[in-house]
XYZ file of C-alpha atoms in Angstrom:
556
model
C -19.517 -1.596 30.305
C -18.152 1.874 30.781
C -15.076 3.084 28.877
C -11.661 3.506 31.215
C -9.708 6.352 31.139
C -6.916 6.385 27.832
C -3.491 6.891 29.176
C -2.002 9.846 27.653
C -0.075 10.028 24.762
C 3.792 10.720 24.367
C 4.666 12.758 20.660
C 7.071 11.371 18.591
C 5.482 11.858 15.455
C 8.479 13.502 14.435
C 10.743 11.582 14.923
C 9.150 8.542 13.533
C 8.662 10.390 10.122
C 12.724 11.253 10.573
C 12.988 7.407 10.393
C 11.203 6.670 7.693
C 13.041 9.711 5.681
C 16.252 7.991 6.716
C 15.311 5.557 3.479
C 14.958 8.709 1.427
C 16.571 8.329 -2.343
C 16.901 4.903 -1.971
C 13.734 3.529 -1.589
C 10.738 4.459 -2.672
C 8.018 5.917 -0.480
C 5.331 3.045 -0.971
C 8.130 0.560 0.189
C 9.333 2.139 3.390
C 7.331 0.037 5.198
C 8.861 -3.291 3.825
C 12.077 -1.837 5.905
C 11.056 0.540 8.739
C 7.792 -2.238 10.091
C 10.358 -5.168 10.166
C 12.851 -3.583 12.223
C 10.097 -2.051 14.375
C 8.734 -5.631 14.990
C 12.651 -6.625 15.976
C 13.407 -4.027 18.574
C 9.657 -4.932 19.936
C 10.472 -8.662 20.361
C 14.043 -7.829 21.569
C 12.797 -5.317 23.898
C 9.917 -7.613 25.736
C 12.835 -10.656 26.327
C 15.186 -7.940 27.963
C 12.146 -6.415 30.405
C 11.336 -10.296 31.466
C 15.550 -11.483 31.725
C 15.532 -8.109 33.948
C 12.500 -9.296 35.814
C 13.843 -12.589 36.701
C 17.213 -11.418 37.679
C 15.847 -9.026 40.108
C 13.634 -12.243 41.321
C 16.580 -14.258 41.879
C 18.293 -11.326 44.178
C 14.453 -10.845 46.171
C 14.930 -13.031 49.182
C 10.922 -13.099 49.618
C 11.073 -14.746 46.265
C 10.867 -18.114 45.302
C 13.696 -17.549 42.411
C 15.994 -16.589 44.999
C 19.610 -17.664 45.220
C 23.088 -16.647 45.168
C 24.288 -19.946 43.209
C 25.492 -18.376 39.625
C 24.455 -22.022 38.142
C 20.956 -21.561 39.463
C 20.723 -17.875 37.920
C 22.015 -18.493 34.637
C 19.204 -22.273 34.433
C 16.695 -19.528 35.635
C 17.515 -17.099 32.652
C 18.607 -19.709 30.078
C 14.802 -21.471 31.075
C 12.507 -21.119 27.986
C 9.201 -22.229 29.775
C 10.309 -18.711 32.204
C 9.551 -16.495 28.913
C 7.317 -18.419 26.786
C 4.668 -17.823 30.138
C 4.498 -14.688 29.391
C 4.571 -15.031 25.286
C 7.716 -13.823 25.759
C 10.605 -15.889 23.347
C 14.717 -16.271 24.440
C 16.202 -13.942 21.801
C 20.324 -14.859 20.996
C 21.946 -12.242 21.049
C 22.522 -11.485 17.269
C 19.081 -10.464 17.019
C 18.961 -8.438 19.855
C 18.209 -4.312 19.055
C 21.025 -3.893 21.724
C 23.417 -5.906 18.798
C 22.045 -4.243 16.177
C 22.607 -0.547 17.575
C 26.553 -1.409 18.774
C 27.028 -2.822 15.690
C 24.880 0.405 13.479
C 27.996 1.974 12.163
C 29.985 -0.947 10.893
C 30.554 -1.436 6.565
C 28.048 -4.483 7.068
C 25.712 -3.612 9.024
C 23.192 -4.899 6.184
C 24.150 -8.421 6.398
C 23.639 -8.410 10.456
C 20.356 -7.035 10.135
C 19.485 -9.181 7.632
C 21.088 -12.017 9.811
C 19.051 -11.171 12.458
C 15.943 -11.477 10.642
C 16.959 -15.006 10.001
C 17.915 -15.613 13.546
C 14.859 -14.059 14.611
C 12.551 -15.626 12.299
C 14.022 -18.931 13.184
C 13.701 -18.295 17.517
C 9.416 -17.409 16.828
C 9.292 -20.641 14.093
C 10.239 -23.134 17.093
C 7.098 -22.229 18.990
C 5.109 -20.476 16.378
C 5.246 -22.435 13.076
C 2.564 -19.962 11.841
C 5.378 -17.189 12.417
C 7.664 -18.816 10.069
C 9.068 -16.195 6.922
C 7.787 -13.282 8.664
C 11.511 -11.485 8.697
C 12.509 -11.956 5.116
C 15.975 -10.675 4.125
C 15.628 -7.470 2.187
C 18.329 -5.379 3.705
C 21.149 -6.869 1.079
C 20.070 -6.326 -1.916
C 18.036 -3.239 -1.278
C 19.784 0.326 -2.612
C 19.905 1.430 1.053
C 23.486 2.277 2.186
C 24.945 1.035 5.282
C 25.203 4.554 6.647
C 21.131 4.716 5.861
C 20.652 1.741 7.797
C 22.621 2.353 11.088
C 20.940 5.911 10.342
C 17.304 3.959 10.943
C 18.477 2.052 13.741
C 19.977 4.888 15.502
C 16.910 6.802 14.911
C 14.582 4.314 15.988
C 16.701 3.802 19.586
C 15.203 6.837 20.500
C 14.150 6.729 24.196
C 10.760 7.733 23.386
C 10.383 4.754 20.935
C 11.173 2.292 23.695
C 8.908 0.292 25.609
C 10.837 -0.353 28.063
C 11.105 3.217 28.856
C 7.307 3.816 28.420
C 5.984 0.457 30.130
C 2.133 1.676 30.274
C 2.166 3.191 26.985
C 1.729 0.445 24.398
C 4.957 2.695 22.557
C 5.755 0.148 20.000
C 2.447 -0.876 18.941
C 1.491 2.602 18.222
C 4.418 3.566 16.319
C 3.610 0.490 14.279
C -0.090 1.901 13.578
C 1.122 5.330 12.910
C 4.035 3.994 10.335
C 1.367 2.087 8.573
C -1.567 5.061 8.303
C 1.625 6.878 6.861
C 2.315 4.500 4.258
C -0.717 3.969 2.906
C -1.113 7.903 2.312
C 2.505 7.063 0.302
C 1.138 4.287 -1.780
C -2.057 5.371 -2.443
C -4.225 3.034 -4.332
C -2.459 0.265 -3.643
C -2.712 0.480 0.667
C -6.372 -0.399 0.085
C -4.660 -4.201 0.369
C -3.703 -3.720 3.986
C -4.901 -0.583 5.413
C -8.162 0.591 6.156
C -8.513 3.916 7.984
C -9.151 4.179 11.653
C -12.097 6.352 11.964
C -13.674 4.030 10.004
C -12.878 1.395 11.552
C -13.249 2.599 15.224
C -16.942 3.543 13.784
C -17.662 0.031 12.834
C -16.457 -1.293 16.439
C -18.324 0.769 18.588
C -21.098 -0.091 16.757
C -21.014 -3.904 17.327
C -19.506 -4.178 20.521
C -16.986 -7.258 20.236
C -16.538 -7.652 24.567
C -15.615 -11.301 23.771
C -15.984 -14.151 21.805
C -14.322 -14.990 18.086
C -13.305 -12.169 15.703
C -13.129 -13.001 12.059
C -12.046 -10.703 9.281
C -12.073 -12.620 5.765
C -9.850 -9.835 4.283
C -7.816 -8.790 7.002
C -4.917 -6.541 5.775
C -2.352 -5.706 8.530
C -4.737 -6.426 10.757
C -6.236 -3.158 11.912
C -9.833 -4.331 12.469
C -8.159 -6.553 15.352
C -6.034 -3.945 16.569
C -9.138 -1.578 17.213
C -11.070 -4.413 18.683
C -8.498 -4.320 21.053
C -8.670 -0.883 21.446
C -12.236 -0.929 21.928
C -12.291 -4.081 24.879
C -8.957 -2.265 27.035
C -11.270 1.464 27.129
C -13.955 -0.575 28.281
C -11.762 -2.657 30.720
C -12.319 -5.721 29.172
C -9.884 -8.925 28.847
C -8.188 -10.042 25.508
C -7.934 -13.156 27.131
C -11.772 -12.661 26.127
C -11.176 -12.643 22.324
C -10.091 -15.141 19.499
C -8.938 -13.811 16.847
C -8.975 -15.573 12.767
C -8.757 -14.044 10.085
C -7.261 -14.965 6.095
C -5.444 -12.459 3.379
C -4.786 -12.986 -0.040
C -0.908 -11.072 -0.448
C 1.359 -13.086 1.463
C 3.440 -9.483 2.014
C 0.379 -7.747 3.545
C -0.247 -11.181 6.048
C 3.319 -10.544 7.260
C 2.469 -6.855 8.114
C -0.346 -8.512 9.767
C 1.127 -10.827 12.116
C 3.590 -8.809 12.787
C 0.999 -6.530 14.003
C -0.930 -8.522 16.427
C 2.000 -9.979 17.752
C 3.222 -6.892 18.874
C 0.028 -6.426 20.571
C 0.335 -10.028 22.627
C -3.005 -11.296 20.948
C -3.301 -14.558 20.100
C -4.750 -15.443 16.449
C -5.230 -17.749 13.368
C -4.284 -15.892 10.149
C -4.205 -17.522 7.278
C -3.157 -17.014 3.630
C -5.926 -17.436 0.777
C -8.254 -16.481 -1.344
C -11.421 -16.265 0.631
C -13.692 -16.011 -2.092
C -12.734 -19.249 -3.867
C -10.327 -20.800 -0.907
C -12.008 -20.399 2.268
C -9.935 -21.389 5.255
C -11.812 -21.647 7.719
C -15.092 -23.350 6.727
C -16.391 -24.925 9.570
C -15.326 -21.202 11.783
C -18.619 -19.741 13.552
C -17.905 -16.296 14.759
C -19.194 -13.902 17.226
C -18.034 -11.053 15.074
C -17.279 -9.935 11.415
C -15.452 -6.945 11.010
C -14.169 -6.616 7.493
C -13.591 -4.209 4.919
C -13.422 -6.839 1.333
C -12.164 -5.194 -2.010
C -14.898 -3.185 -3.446
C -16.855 -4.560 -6.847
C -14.603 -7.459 -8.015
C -15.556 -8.508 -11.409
C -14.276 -11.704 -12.733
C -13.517 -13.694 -9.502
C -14.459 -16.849 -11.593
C -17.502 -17.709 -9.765
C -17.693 -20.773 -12.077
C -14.772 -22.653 -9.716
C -17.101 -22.743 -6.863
C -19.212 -26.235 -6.017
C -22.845 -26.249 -6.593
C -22.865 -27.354 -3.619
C -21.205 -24.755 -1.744
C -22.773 -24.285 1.759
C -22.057 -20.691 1.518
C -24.783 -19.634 -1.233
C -27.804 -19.082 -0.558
C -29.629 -20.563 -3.104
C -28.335 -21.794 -6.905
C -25.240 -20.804 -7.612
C -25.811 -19.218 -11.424
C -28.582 -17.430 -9.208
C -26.926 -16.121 -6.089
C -23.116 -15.113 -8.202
C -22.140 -12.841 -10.730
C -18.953 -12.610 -12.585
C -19.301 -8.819 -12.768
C -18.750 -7.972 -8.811
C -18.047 -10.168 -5.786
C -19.825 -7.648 -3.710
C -22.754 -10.390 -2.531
C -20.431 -13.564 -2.621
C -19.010 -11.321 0.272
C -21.918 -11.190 1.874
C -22.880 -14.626 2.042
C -19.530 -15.806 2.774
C -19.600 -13.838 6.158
C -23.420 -14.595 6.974
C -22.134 -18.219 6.431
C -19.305 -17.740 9.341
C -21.683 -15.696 12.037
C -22.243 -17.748 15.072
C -26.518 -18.269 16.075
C -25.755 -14.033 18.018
C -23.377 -13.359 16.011
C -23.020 -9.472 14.293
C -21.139 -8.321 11.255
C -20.364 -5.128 10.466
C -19.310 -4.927 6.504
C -18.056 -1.996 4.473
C -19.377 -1.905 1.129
C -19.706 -0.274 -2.059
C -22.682 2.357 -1.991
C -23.972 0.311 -5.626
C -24.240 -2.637 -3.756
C -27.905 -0.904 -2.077
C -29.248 -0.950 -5.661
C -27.669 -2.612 -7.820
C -29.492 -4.606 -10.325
C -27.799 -7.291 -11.499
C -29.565 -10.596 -11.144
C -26.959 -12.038 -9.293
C -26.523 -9.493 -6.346
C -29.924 -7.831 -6.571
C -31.455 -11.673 -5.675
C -29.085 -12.216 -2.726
C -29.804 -8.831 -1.646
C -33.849 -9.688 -2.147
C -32.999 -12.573 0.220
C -30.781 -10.943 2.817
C -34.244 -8.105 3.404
C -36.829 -11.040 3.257
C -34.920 -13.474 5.853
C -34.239 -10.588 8.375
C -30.584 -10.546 7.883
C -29.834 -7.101 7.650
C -29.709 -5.247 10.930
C -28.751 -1.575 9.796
C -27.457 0.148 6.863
C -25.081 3.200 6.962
C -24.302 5.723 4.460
C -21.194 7.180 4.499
C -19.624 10.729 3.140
C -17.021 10.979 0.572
C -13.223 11.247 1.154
C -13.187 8.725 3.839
C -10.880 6.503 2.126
C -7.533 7.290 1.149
C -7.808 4.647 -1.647
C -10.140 4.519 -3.773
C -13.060 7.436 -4.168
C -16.087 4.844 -4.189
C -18.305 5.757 -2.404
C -19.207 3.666 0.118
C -21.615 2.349 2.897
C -21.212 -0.016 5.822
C -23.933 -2.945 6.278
C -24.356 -4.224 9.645
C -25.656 -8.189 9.487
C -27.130 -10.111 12.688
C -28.313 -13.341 13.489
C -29.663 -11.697 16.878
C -32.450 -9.968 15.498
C -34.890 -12.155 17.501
C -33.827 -10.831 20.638
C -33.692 -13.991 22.422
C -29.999 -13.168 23.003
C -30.752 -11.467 26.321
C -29.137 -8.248 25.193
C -31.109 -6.916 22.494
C -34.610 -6.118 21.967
C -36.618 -8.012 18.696
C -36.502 -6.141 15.838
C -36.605 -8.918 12.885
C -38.893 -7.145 10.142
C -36.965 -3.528 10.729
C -34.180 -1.960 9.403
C -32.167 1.212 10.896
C -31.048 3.354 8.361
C -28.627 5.671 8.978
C -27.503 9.206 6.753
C -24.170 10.417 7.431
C -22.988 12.061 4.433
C -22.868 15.453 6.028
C -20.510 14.029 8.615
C -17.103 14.344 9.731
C -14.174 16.712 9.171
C -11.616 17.633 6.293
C -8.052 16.284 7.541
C -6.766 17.416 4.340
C -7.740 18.636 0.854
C -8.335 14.646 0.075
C -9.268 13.343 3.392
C -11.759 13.023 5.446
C -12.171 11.444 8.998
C -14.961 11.207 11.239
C -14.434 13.029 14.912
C -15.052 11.056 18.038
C -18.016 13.311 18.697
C -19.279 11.289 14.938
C -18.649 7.778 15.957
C -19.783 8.423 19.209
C -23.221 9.485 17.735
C -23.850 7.333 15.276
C -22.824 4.367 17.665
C -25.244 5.529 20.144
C -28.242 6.037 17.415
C -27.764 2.232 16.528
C -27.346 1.349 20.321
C -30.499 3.384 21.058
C -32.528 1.503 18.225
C -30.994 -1.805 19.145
C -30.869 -2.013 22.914
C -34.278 -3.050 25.619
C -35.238 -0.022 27.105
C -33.790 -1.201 29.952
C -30.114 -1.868 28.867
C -30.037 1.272 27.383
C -30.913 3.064 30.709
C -28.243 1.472 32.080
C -25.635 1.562 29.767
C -26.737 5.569 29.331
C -25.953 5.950 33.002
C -22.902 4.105 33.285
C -21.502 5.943 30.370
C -22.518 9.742 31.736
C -20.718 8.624 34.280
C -17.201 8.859 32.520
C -18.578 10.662 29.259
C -20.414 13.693 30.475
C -20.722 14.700 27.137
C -22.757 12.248 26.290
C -25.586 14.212 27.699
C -26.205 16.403 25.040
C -28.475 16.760 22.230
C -27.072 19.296 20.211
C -27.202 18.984 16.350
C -29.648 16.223 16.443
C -27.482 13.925 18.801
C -29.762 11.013 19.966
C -29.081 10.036 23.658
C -28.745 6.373 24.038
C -31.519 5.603 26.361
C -33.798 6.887 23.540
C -34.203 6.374 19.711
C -36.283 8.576 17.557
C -36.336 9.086 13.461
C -34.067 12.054 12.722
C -35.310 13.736 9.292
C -32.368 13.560 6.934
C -30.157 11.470 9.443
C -32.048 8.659 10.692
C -35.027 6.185 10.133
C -35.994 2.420 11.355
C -38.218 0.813 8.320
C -40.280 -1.599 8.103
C -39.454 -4.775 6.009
C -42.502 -3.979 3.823
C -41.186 -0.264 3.337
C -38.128 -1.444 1.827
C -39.936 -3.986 -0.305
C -42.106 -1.493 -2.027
C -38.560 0.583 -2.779
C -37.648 -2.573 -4.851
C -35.038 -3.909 -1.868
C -33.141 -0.659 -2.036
C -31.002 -0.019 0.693
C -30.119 3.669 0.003
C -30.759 5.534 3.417
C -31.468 8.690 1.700
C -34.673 7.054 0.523
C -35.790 6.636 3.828
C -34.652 9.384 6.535
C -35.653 11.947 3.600
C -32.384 13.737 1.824
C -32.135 14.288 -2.057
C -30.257 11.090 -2.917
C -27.967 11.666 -5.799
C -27.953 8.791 -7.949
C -24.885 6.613 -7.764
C -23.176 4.800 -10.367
C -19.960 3.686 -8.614
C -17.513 5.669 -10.543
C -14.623 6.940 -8.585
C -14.480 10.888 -8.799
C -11.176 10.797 -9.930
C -12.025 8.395 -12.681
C -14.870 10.969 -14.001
C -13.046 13.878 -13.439
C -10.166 12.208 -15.839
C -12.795 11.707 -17.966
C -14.801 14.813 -18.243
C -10.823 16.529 -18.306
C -10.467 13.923 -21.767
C -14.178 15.139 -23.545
C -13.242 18.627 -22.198
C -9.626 18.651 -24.468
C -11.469 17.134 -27.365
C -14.186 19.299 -27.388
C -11.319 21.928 -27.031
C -9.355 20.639 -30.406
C -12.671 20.625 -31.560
C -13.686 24.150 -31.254
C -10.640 25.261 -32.629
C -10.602 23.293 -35.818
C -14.105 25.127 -36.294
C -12.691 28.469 -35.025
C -9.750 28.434 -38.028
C -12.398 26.910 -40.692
C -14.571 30.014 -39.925
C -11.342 32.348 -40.320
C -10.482 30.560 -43.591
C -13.772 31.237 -44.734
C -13.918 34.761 -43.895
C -10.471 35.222 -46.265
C -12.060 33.775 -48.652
C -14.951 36.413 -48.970
């Protein structure tokens, strides 16, 4: 399916970070999003009920139109009419919790209670036809330090024409704002946005690999929600349908699930999120999905693997065998090979230790993921990628269509791709990384090439040229996608008994051919505070010796 033309963008970077600065003083940076995403969410739902009242009145004065009329009781049954909005996902907002309300009402002494008020109002509208909605908008304006002059400041700011959907119909305005808020606030919080935020390149990388056109989506750890959002992304560029998609997925803060339904719902999707533990409390156990696209907490130790049944359907063999308390890593992995439908594809990141490790527990699941054909490709990934944590990391790509009886893709149960891109993407910053569209684009089409019949990859290679001339080109080692070949140092499809005589390692620098660097799974910044605390004692040190030398020099 060839990719549709992306409408342009409008700037208002600026004046988005304005906003959030708005808050300055009295909030602190990791928490503007508590306040800023909320009220976002508010003007979004406000907004879409005004374009669809607008709609209908103009229908009622359209004499071609079945609404029309000139009967004032007739017009106000047609725009009182519930059923008229909720057919479009649309919801009757009262008029306290319209963003009109809020902005003619942004410079009055309590302008914290009617925002908070709306919230409630709000909250309680959605919770009549979405239960699942229910506590989304919780009141935080009140007793936050903000001042009421800081608040209408926000609203004010945030009525800006350019942040208005119903001045930029075709240009998904609200949605994006929403994305570029929450890529902002997890560079504020830092270690802590790992919870809900996962960084787009990645994330777009991991889409284009899999292809989700349609069927059910599942992400076990979903954050705000961004895996979904891209998959979206990914099926509108290709003019797909998200009628065509189902989307489920399950969080463990209830704060971050907020951010995520929040999140789809401003992109119309429908979904089933759900609060829990997935690990120990999976909701959705009897859920078969199409695709996995998930990005779990890296090496949790201590998850209490002893709480899970012997039975549970999930392992893949006995449980003291298949679980270890020190990482979580490979009950991961057999939690989402337990939810992929009989084609379904799951594309996982992962801790780069989890290609080697030894540890009884993982190193036997990973033994049994290599000898059952359940791994379709392994990716390597460079450093600074994640704004997070600085584990390094990989992305494993599972599939229960390796048998290529799927009609889409060829056989290729006893192989796995490996792919090197360590030496990939671009410096954003001094401490970030992201990977251009020029790398997902390649790396997509290497696992495409490898993947794909000969004769869907011919045609998807000439549907593509045809709106990505680009794509044409084989400079620095790009591989077309109507042809795969090993790439020295980037790529290399193994054979099951290859791997097996590396002792199940997964590390793709052992097979396209680079100087692997062994990995122990120690953040940089963790060493470098280290080798900074031996440095300063070694320091102390040399100068204890430097004055007992001196002493004994005066004593000569």
């Amino acid at each position: 399916m060839a990719k549709t033309t992306v409408k342009a963008d409008i700037n208002f970077e600026q004046e988005l970070w304005k906003a959030a600065n708005e808050l300055r003083g009295a909030v602190a940076e990791n928490q503007y999003k508590d306040y800023v995403l909320p009220m976002i969410f508010l003007k979004h739902m406000s907004e879409r009920y005004e374009i669809r009242k607008e709609e209908l009145i103009a229908l009622t004065q359209d004499k071609t139109s079945a609404y029309y009329t000139n009967n004032q009781d007739e017009i106000k049954y047609v725009l009182d009419d519930a059923d008229e909005y909720l057919s479009k996902n649309i919801y009757i907002i009262p008029k306290e919790a319209t963003w009109e309300y809020l902005k003619a009402n942004a410079e009055q002494d309590n302008i914290k209670v009617i925002v908070d008020d709306a919230f409630d109002t709000l909250d309680g509208t959605l919770a009549k036809f979405r239960p699942d909605l229910k506590g989304i908008l919780p009141r935080i304006f009140v007793k936050s330090q903000l001042t009421p002059r800081q608040v209408g400041g926000l609203i004010n700011l945030l009525s800006n024409p350019k942040l208005s959907q119903k001045e930029n119909p075709e240009s998904d305005i609200l949605g994006r704002v929403y994305e570029y808020y929450i890529g902002k606030f997890a560079l504020a919080e830092g270690s802590g946005a790992g919870q809900f935020f996962t960084p787009g390149s990645i994330v777009r990388l991991m889409v284009e690999m899999i292809e989700p056109y349609e069927g059910k989506i599942f992400d076990a750890a979903c954050g705000s929600g961004g895996m979904f959002v891209q998959s979206l992304k990914f099926l509108e560029s290709h003019g797909g349908d998200k009628k065509n998609i189902a989307i489920y997925g399950q969080e463990r803060y209830d704060g971050t699930l907020r951010l995520c339904k929040m999140n789809l719902a401003l992109r119309d999707l429908s979904f089933d999120v759900r609060l829990g533990d997935s690990l120990l409390q999976d909701k959705f156990p009897d859920l078969k999905a199409d695709f996995i696209i998930v990005n779990p907490p890296f090496n949790v130790s201590q998850w209490h693997p002893e709480d899970l049944p012997e039975n549970d359907p999930r392992l893949f063999g006995p449980k003291e065998e298949f679980t270890t308390d020190g990482s979580a890593n490979y009950m991961w992995m057999q939690t989402f090979w337990s939810h992929l439908s009989a084609k379904g594809t799951a594309s996982v990141v992962m801790a780069n230790g989890a290609m080697t490790s030894n540890n009884k527990g993982e190193k036997n699941v990973r033994e049994f993921m290599v000898n059952n054909n359940m791994i379709d490709c392994i990716v390597r990934l460079p450093d600074k990628l994640f704004l997070t944590t600085g584990i390094p990391a990989c992305i494993f790509i599972l599939s229960r269509n390796r048998d290529g009886k799927d009609g889409i893709h060829r056989k290729r149960t006893d192989e796995i791709l490996f792919i090197d891109t360590s030496k990939m993407g671009t410096m954003e910053s001094r401490k970030l990384r992201v990977f251009t569209d020029a790398d997902v684009d390649k790396v997509a089409a290497t696992y495409h090439a490898w993947r794909n019949p000969p004769s869907l990859r011919a045609e998807s290679n000439a549907a593509k040229q045809t709106v990505e001339p680009s794509r044409k080109t084989t400079t620095n080692g790009f591989v077309p996608r109507h042809d795969y070949t090993n790439i020295d140092g980037y790529c290399y499809a193994a054979s099951k008994t290859e791997v097996q005589k590396q002792d199940y390692k997964l590390t793709p620098g052992i097979y396209v051919g680079t100087e692997e660097v062994e990995d122990d799974g120690i953040a940089f910044e963790d060493k470098m505070e280290t080798l900074k605390t031996q440095l300063q004692a070694q320091f102390a040190k040399g100068n204890e010796l430097q004055q007992t030398i001196l002493e004994n020099f005066d004593m000569l």
